PDB file of C-alpha atoms in Angstrom:
ATOM      1  CA  MET A   5      -5.028  40.169  39.208  1.00  0.00           C
ATOM      2  CA  ARG A   6      -3.479  39.478  35.546  1.00  0.00           C
ATOM      3  CA  ARG A   7      -5.909  38.370  33.177  1.00  0.00           C
ATOM      4  CA  SER A   8      -5.101  35.267  30.607  1.00  0.00           C
ATOM      5  CA  PRO A   9      -3.819  36.191  27.259  1.00  0.00           C
ATOM      6  CA  ARG A  10      -6.626  35.224  24.700  1.00  0.00           C
ATOM      7  CA  PRO A  11      -5.472  32.376  22.551  1.00  0.00           C
ATOM      8  CA  ARG A  12      -3.717  33.509  19.481  1.00  0.00           C
ATOM      9  CA  THR A  13      -6.137  32.197  16.201  1.00  0.00           C
ATOM     10  CA  THR A  14      -4.037  30.975  12.955  1.00  0.00           C
ATOM     11  CA  ARG A  15      -5.331  31.507   9.400  1.00  0.00           C
ATOM     12  CA  LEU A  16      -6.348  28.573   9.188  1.00  0.00           C
ATOM     13  CA  GLY A  17      -8.522  28.604  12.019  1.00  0.00           C
ATOM     14  CA  ARG A  18      -9.941  31.882  11.310  1.00  0.00           C
ATOM     15  CA  PHE A  19     -10.454  30.554   7.629  1.00  0.00           C
ATOM     16  CA  VAL A  20     -12.427  27.081   8.973  1.00  0.00           C
ATOM     17  CA  ARG A  21     -14.632  29.692  11.610  1.00  0.00           C
ATOM     18  CA  GLY A  22     -15.203  31.824   8.607  1.00  0.00           C
ATOM     19  CA  ARG A  23     -17.008  29.089   6.298  1.00  0.00           C
ATOM     20  CA  PHE A  24     -18.351  26.805   9.394  1.00  0.00           C
ATOM     21  CA  PRO A  25     -22.618  26.958   9.059  1.00  0.00           C
ATOM     22  CA  ASP A  26     -23.885  28.889  11.881  1.00  0.00           C
ATOM     23  CA  GLN A  27     -26.852  31.278  12.559  1.00  0.00           C
ATOM     24  CA  ASN A  28     -24.472  34.595  13.224  1.00  0.00           C
ATOM     25  CA  PRO A  29     -26.992  37.440  11.841  1.00  0.00           C
ATOM     26  CA  MET A  30     -23.761  38.972  10.271  1.00  0.00           C
ATOM     27  CA  ARG A  31     -23.114  35.836   7.665  1.00  0.00           C
ATOM     28  CA  ARG A  32     -24.228  37.160   3.985  1.00  0.00           C
ATOM     29  CA  ARG A  33     -25.767  35.003   1.486  1.00  0.00           C
ATOM     30  CA  THR A  34     -22.508  34.606  -0.394  1.00  0.00           C
ATOM     31  CA  ASP A  35     -20.638  33.584   2.752  1.00  0.00           C
ATOM     32  CA  ARG A  36     -22.956  30.543   3.126  1.00  0.00           C
ATOM     33  CA  LEU A  37     -23.024  29.947  -1.086  1.00  0.00           C
ATOM     34  CA  GLU A  38     -18.703  29.968  -0.391  1.00  0.00           C
ATOM     35  CA  THR A  39     -19.030  27.545   2.194  1.00  0.00           C
ATOM     36  CA  VAL A  40     -21.163  25.066   0.359  1.00  0.00           C
ATOM     37  CA  VAL A  41     -19.144  25.645  -2.893  1.00  0.00           C
ATOM     38  CA  PHE A  42     -16.046  24.729  -0.929  1.00  0.00           C
ATOM     39  CA  ALA A  43     -17.501  21.600   0.597  1.00  0.00           C
ATOM     40  CA  VAL A  44     -18.349  20.399  -3.024  1.00  0.00           C
ATOM     41  CA  LEU A  45     -15.309  21.385  -4.368  1.00  0.00           C
ATOM     42  CA  LEU A  46     -13.483  19.301  -1.733  1.00  0.00           C
ATOM     43  CA  LEU A  47     -15.520  16.458  -2.265  1.00  0.00           C
ATOM     44  CA  VAL A  48     -15.180  16.581  -5.960  1.00  0.00           C
ATOM     45  CA  VAL A  49     -11.248  16.696  -5.757  1.00  0.00           C
ATOM     46  CA  CYS A  50     -11.065  13.558  -3.081  1.00  0.00           C
ATOM     47  CA  VAL A  51     -13.455  11.324  -5.261  1.00  0.00           C
ATOM     48  CA  ALA A  52     -12.095  12.830  -8.820  1.00  0.00           C
ATOM     49  CA  ALA A  53      -8.358  12.302  -7.448  1.00  0.00           C
ATOM     50  CA  PRO A  54      -8.100   8.653  -6.767  1.00  0.00           C
ATOM     51  CA  LEU A  55     -10.538   7.696 -10.189  1.00  0.00           C
ATOM     52  CA  LEU A  56      -8.160  10.167 -12.087  1.00  0.00           C
ATOM     53  CA  ALA A  57      -5.122   8.347 -10.648  1.00  0.00           C
ATOM     54  CA  VAL A  58      -6.386   5.008 -11.099  1.00  0.00           C
ATOM     55  CA  ALA A  59      -7.180   5.826 -15.002  1.00  0.00           C
ATOM     56  CA  ALA A  60      -3.642   7.299 -15.760  1.00  0.00           C
ATOM     57  CA  SER A  61      -1.748   4.447 -14.084  1.00  0.00           C
ATOM     58  CA  GLY A  62      -3.983   2.038 -16.403  1.00  0.00           C
ATOM     59  CA  TRP A  63      -3.148   3.780 -19.168  1.00  0.00           C
ATOM     60  CA  GLU A  64       0.335   4.349 -18.750  1.00  0.00           C
ATOM     61  CA  ASN A  65       0.776   0.410 -18.254  1.00  0.00           C
ATOM     62  CA  SER A  66      -0.767  -0.263 -21.557  1.00  0.00           C
ATOM     63  CA  VAL A  67       1.501   2.195 -23.181  1.00  0.00           C
ATOM     64  CA  SER A  68       4.374   0.788 -21.415  1.00  0.00           C
ATOM     65  CA  LEU A  69       3.425  -2.880 -22.094  1.00  0.00           C
ATOM     66  CA  ARG A  70       3.097  -2.060 -25.684  1.00  0.00           C
ATOM     67  CA  GLU A  71       6.461  -0.456 -25.562  1.00  0.00           C
ATOM     68  CA  LEU A  72       8.040  -3.929 -24.101  1.00  0.00           C
ATOM     69  CA  HIS A  73       6.072  -5.667 -26.671  1.00  0.00           C
ATOM     70  CA  ALA A  74       7.540  -3.288 -29.757  1.00  0.00           C
ATOM     71  CA  GLN A  75      11.141  -3.578 -28.381  1.00  0.00           C
ATOM     72  CA  ARG A  76      11.234  -7.111 -28.123  1.00  0.00           C
ATOM     73  CA  THR A  77      10.834  -7.302 -31.754  1.00  0.00           C
ATOM     74  CA  THR A  78      12.787  -4.423 -32.798  1.00  0.00           C
ATOM     75  CA  LEU A  79      15.956  -4.269 -30.497  1.00  0.00           C
ATOM     76  CA  ARG A  80      18.570  -6.448 -30.925  1.00  0.00           C
ATOM     77  CA  ARG A  81      21.432  -7.885 -28.010  1.00  0.00           C
ATOM     78  CA  VAL A  82      24.973  -8.249 -29.228  1.00  0.00           C
ATOM     79  CA  GLU A  83      28.119  -8.104 -27.556  1.00  0.00           C
ATOM     80  CA  ALA A  84      30.561  -5.280 -27.368  1.00  0.00           C
ATOM     81  CA  THR A  85      34.272  -5.003 -25.992  1.00  0.00           C
ATOM     82  CA  LEU A  86      35.377  -2.329 -23.747  1.00  0.00           C
ATOM     83  CA  LEU A  87      38.195  -0.275 -25.418  1.00  0.00           C
ATOM     84  CA  ASP A  88      39.148   1.428 -22.286  1.00  0.00           C
ATOM     85  CA  HIS A  89      38.571   1.044 -18.454  1.00  0.00           C
ATOM     86  CA  ALA A  90      35.146   1.973 -16.608  1.00  0.00           C
ATOM     87  CA  GLN A  91      35.464   5.824 -15.976  1.00  0.00           C
ATOM     88  CA  ASP A  92      33.099   8.329 -13.308  1.00  0.00           C
ATOM     89  CA  THR A  93      31.590  11.013 -15.288  1.00  0.00           C
ATOM     90  CA  GLY A  94      31.951  13.069 -12.054  1.00  0.00           C
ATOM     91  CA  ALA A  95      28.925  14.683 -12.945  1.00  0.00           C
ATOM     92  CA  TYR A  96      26.357  13.150 -10.847  1.00  0.00           C
ATOM     93  CA  PRO A  97      27.176  10.419  -8.504  1.00  0.00           C
ATOM     94  CA  VAL A  98      24.138   8.083  -9.187  1.00  0.00           C
ATOM     95  CA  MET A  99      25.252   8.101 -12.897  1.00  0.00           C
ATOM     96  CA  ALA A 100      26.826   4.843 -13.871  1.00  0.00           C
ATOM     97  CA  PRO A 101      30.738   5.126 -15.189  1.00  0.00           C
ATOM     98  CA  GLU A 102      31.033   5.510 -19.009  1.00  0.00           C
ATOM     99  CA  ALA A 103      33.655   4.026 -21.209  1.00  0.00           C
ATOM    100  CA  ASP A 104      34.065   3.461 -25.139  1.00  0.00           C
ATOM    101  CA  VAL A 105      33.300   0.376 -26.543  1.00  0.00           C
ATOM    102  CA  ARG A 106      32.800  -1.436 -30.219  1.00  0.00           C
ATOM    103  CA  TRP A 107      30.581  -3.872 -31.153  1.00  0.00           C
ATOM    104  CA  THR A 108      28.891  -5.212 -34.692  1.00  0.00           C
ATOM    105  CA  GLY A 109      26.407  -3.598 -36.510  1.00  0.00           C
ATOM    106  CA  PRO A 110      23.137  -5.169 -38.487  1.00  0.00           C
ATOM    107  CA  GLY A 111      25.349  -5.073 -41.203  1.00  0.00           C
ATOM    108  CA  GLY A 112      28.570  -6.719 -39.947  1.00  0.00           C
ATOM    109  CA  GLN A 113      30.184  -2.978 -39.925  1.00  0.00           C
ATOM    110  CA  ARG A 114      31.981  -2.471 -36.577  1.00  0.00           C
ATOM    111  CA  LEU A 115      30.817   0.652 -34.375  1.00  0.00           C
ATOM    112  CA  THR A 116      31.898   2.436 -31.439  1.00  0.00           C
ATOM    113  CA  GLY A 117      30.695   4.447 -29.102  1.00  0.00           C
ATOM    114  CA  ARG A 118      30.477   5.644 -25.330  1.00  0.00           C
ATOM    115  CA  ILE A 119      27.996   3.732 -22.760  1.00  0.00           C
ATOM    116  CA  GLY A 120      27.094   3.466 -19.387  1.00  0.00           C
ATOM    117  CA  VAL A 121      29.047   0.161 -17.811  1.00  0.00           C
ATOM    118  CA  ALA A 122      29.425  -1.379 -14.619  1.00  0.00           C
ATOM    119  CA  GLU A 123      31.482   0.312 -12.000  1.00  0.00           C
ATOM    120  CA  GLY A 124      35.203  -1.437 -12.240  1.00  0.00           C
ATOM    121  CA  ALA A 125      34.557  -2.967 -15.578  1.00  0.00           C
ATOM    122  CA  GLU A 126      38.243  -3.407 -17.317  1.00  0.00           C
ATOM    123  CA  ALA A 127      39.211  -2.842 -21.007  1.00  0.00           C
ATOM    124  CA  GLY A 128      39.084  -6.041 -23.066  1.00  0.00           C
ATOM    125  CA  SER A 129      36.039  -7.493 -21.130  1.00  0.00           C
ATOM    126  CA  VAL A 130      32.985  -8.266 -22.820  1.00  0.00           C
ATOM    127  CA  ILE A 131      29.422  -6.908 -22.154  1.00  0.00           C
ATOM    128  CA  TRP A 132      26.089  -7.322 -23.465  1.00  0.00           C
ATOM    129  CA  ILE A 133      24.313  -4.376 -24.960  1.00  0.00           C
ATOM    130  CA  TRP A 134      20.915  -3.635 -26.461  1.00  0.00           C
ATOM    131  CA  THR A 135      20.667  -2.037 -30.048  1.00  0.00           C
ATOM    132  CA  ASP A 136      17.962  -0.283 -32.305  1.00  0.00           C
ATOM    133  CA  PRO A 137      17.446  -1.330 -36.228  1.00  0.00           C
ATOM    134  CA  ALA A 138      20.354   0.992 -37.133  1.00  0.00           C
ATOM    135  CA  GLY A 139      22.326  -0.402 -34.457  1.00  0.00           C
ATOM    136  CA  GLN A 140      22.940   2.141 -32.142  1.00  0.00           C
ATOM    137  CA  PRO A 141      22.906   1.829 -28.068  1.00  0.00           C
ATOM    138  CA  VAL A 142      19.958   1.727 -26.316  1.00  0.00           C
ATOM    139  CA  MET A 143      18.639   1.713 -22.790  1.00  0.00           C
ATOM    140  CA  PRO A 144      15.680  -0.903 -23.104  1.00  0.00           C
ATOM    141  CA  LEU A 145      12.181  -0.911 -21.155  1.00  0.00           C
ATOM    142  CA  ARG A 146      12.491  -3.319 -18.217  1.00  0.00           C
ATOM    143  CA  ARG A 147       9.710  -4.908 -16.377  1.00  0.00           C
ATOM    144  CA  HIS A 148      10.594  -2.956 -12.789  1.00  0.00           C
ATOM    145  CA  ASP A 149      10.796   0.185 -14.947  1.00  0.00           C
ATOM    146  CA  ILE A 150       6.940  -0.333 -15.777  1.00  0.00           C
ATOM    147  CA  ALA A 151       5.597   0.129 -12.277  1.00  0.00           C
ATOM    148  CA  THR A 152       7.530   3.248 -11.460  1.00  0.00           C
ATOM    149  CA  ARG A 153       6.019   5.138 -14.329  1.00  0.00           C
ATOM    150  CA  ASP A 154       2.978   3.840 -12.972  1.00  0.00           C
ATOM    151  CA  ALA A 155       2.962   4.978 -10.005  1.00  0.00           C
ATOM    152  CA  LEU A 156       4.215   8.491 -11.420  1.00  0.00           C
ATOM    153  CA  ALA A 157       1.108   8.540 -13.867  1.00  0.00           C
ATOM    154  CA  ALA A 158      -1.126   7.785 -10.729  1.00  0.00           C
ATOM    155  CA  SER A 159       0.874  10.783  -8.763  1.00  0.00           C
ATOM    156  CA  ALA A 160       0.917  12.823 -11.585  1.00  0.00           C
ATOM    157  CA  ALA A 161      -3.090  12.961 -12.242  1.00  0.00           C
ATOM    158  CA  ALA A 162      -3.695  13.209  -8.579  1.00  0.00           C
ATOM    159  CA  ALA A 163      -1.544  16.453  -8.064  1.00  0.00           C
ATOM    160  CA  GLY A 164      -2.981  17.664 -10.993  1.00  0.00           C
ATOM    161  CA  VAL A 165      -6.687  17.158  -9.865  1.00  0.00           C
ATOM    162  CA  CYS A 166      -5.625  19.101  -6.418  1.00  0.00           C
ATOM    163  CA  VAL A 167      -3.624  22.029  -8.192  1.00  0.00           C
ATOM    164  CA  LEU A 168      -6.997  22.170 -10.385  1.00  0.00           C
ATOM    165  CA  GLY A 169      -8.951  21.990  -7.226  1.00  0.00           C
ATOM    166  CA  VAL A 170      -6.869  24.876  -5.574  1.00  0.00           C
ATOM    167  CA  ALA A 171      -6.952  27.247  -8.459  1.00  0.00           C
ATOM    168  CA  ALA A 172     -10.803  26.867  -8.849  1.00  0.00           C
ATOM    169  CA  GLY A 173     -11.081  27.794  -4.809  1.00  0.00           C
ATOM    170  CA  LEU A 174      -9.206  30.534  -5.076  1.00  0.00           C
ATOM    171  CA  VAL A 175     -10.838  31.822  -8.442  1.00  0.00           C
ATOM    172  CA  ILE A 176     -14.267  31.345  -6.511  1.00  0.00           C
ATOM    173  CA  CYS A 177     -12.674  33.057  -3.349  1.00  0.00           C
ATOM    174  CA  ILE A 178     -11.734  36.203  -5.321  1.00  0.00           C
ATOM    175  CA  THR A 179     -15.002  36.534  -6.974  1.00  0.00           C
ATOM    176  CA  LEU A 180     -17.158  36.003  -3.712  1.00  0.00           C
ATOM    177  CA  ASN A 181     -15.222  38.393  -2.301  1.00  0.00           C
ATOM    178  CA  ARG A 182     -15.378  41.276  -5.018  1.00  0.00           C
ATOM    179  CA  ARG A 183     -19.470  40.385  -4.531  1.00  0.00           C
ATOM    180  CA  ARG A 184     -19.195  40.775  -0.731  1.00  0.00           C
ATOM    181  CA  LEU A 185     -17.016  44.171  -1.239  1.00  0.00           C
ATOM    182  CA  THR A 186     -19.593  45.479  -3.556  1.00  0.00           C
ATOM    183  CA  ALA A 187     -22.413  44.766  -1.245  1.00  0.00           C
ATOM    184  CA  TRP A 188     -20.513  46.381   1.779  1.00  0.00           C
ATOM    185  CA  GLY A 189     -19.934  49.117  -0.283  1.00  0.00           C
ATOM    186  CA  ILE A 190     -23.773  49.387  -1.349  1.00  0.00           C
ATOM    187  CA  ASP A 191     -24.729  48.744   2.424  1.00  0.00           C
ATOM    188  CA  TRP A 192     -22.577  51.839   3.537  1.00  0.00           C
ATOM    189  CA  MET A 193     -23.869  54.320   1.381  1.00  0.00           C
ATOM    190  CA  ARG A 194     -27.031  53.480   2.573  1.00  0.00           C
ATOM    191  CA  THR A 195     -26.273  53.320   6.200  1.00  0.00           C
ATOM    192  CA  GLU A 196     -23.580  56.694   6.599  1.00  0.00           C
ATOM    193  CA  PRO A 197     -26.084  59.395   6.064  1.00  0.00           C
ATOM    194  CA  ARG A 198     -28.212  57.847   9.108  1.00  0.00           C
ATOM    195  CA  TRP A 199     -24.886  57.429  10.735  1.00  0.00           C
ATOM    196  CA  ASN A 200     -23.512  60.892  10.330  1.00  0.00           C
ATOM    197  CA  THR A 201     -27.209  62.630  11.255  1.00  0.00           C
ATOM    198  CA  ARG A 202     -27.099  60.867  15.014  1.00  0.00           C
ATOM    199  CA  ARG A 203     -23.741  62.472  15.717  1.00  0.00           C
TER     200      ARG A 203
END
């Protein structure tokens, strides 16, 4: 009669089982301490990640709103004439086509430059561009960009907390493993003489 194969245990299963509180007499004080520390660390990460994500999102939102307000007072919207047809950059498919354009600067001087334009734009057509106080074209912040910035800030904050939590867990695990190895070495030094005399 064939025995049924023993179920294979995964690393995650061994990790969880090794930290599950029970009355195992082989479990040392450092094992129980590790379980408590990991539980507290997990709780801290679960609480801190959402709080920091909300705080980072709010901070980024206030910064973006100040930037939006500032650009309304410093940027100018001017007409620009395309000097050639829109051309695909060929670098990245998501980038807009570019074309050489001419516009009038703050002092009335005629300026030219190469900027992104709508696909299919033809030479001689007129478009509107934003320029800074020096008359150079800029990409202004738009309101729907603020939501994207807020989401990225929240995600970065939450990910940062998780990374710090994992790093702290690894440091704690390595430190406790060294203590366990030291304790096992001391115990073996005490046990080995008695073990040898029984053989």
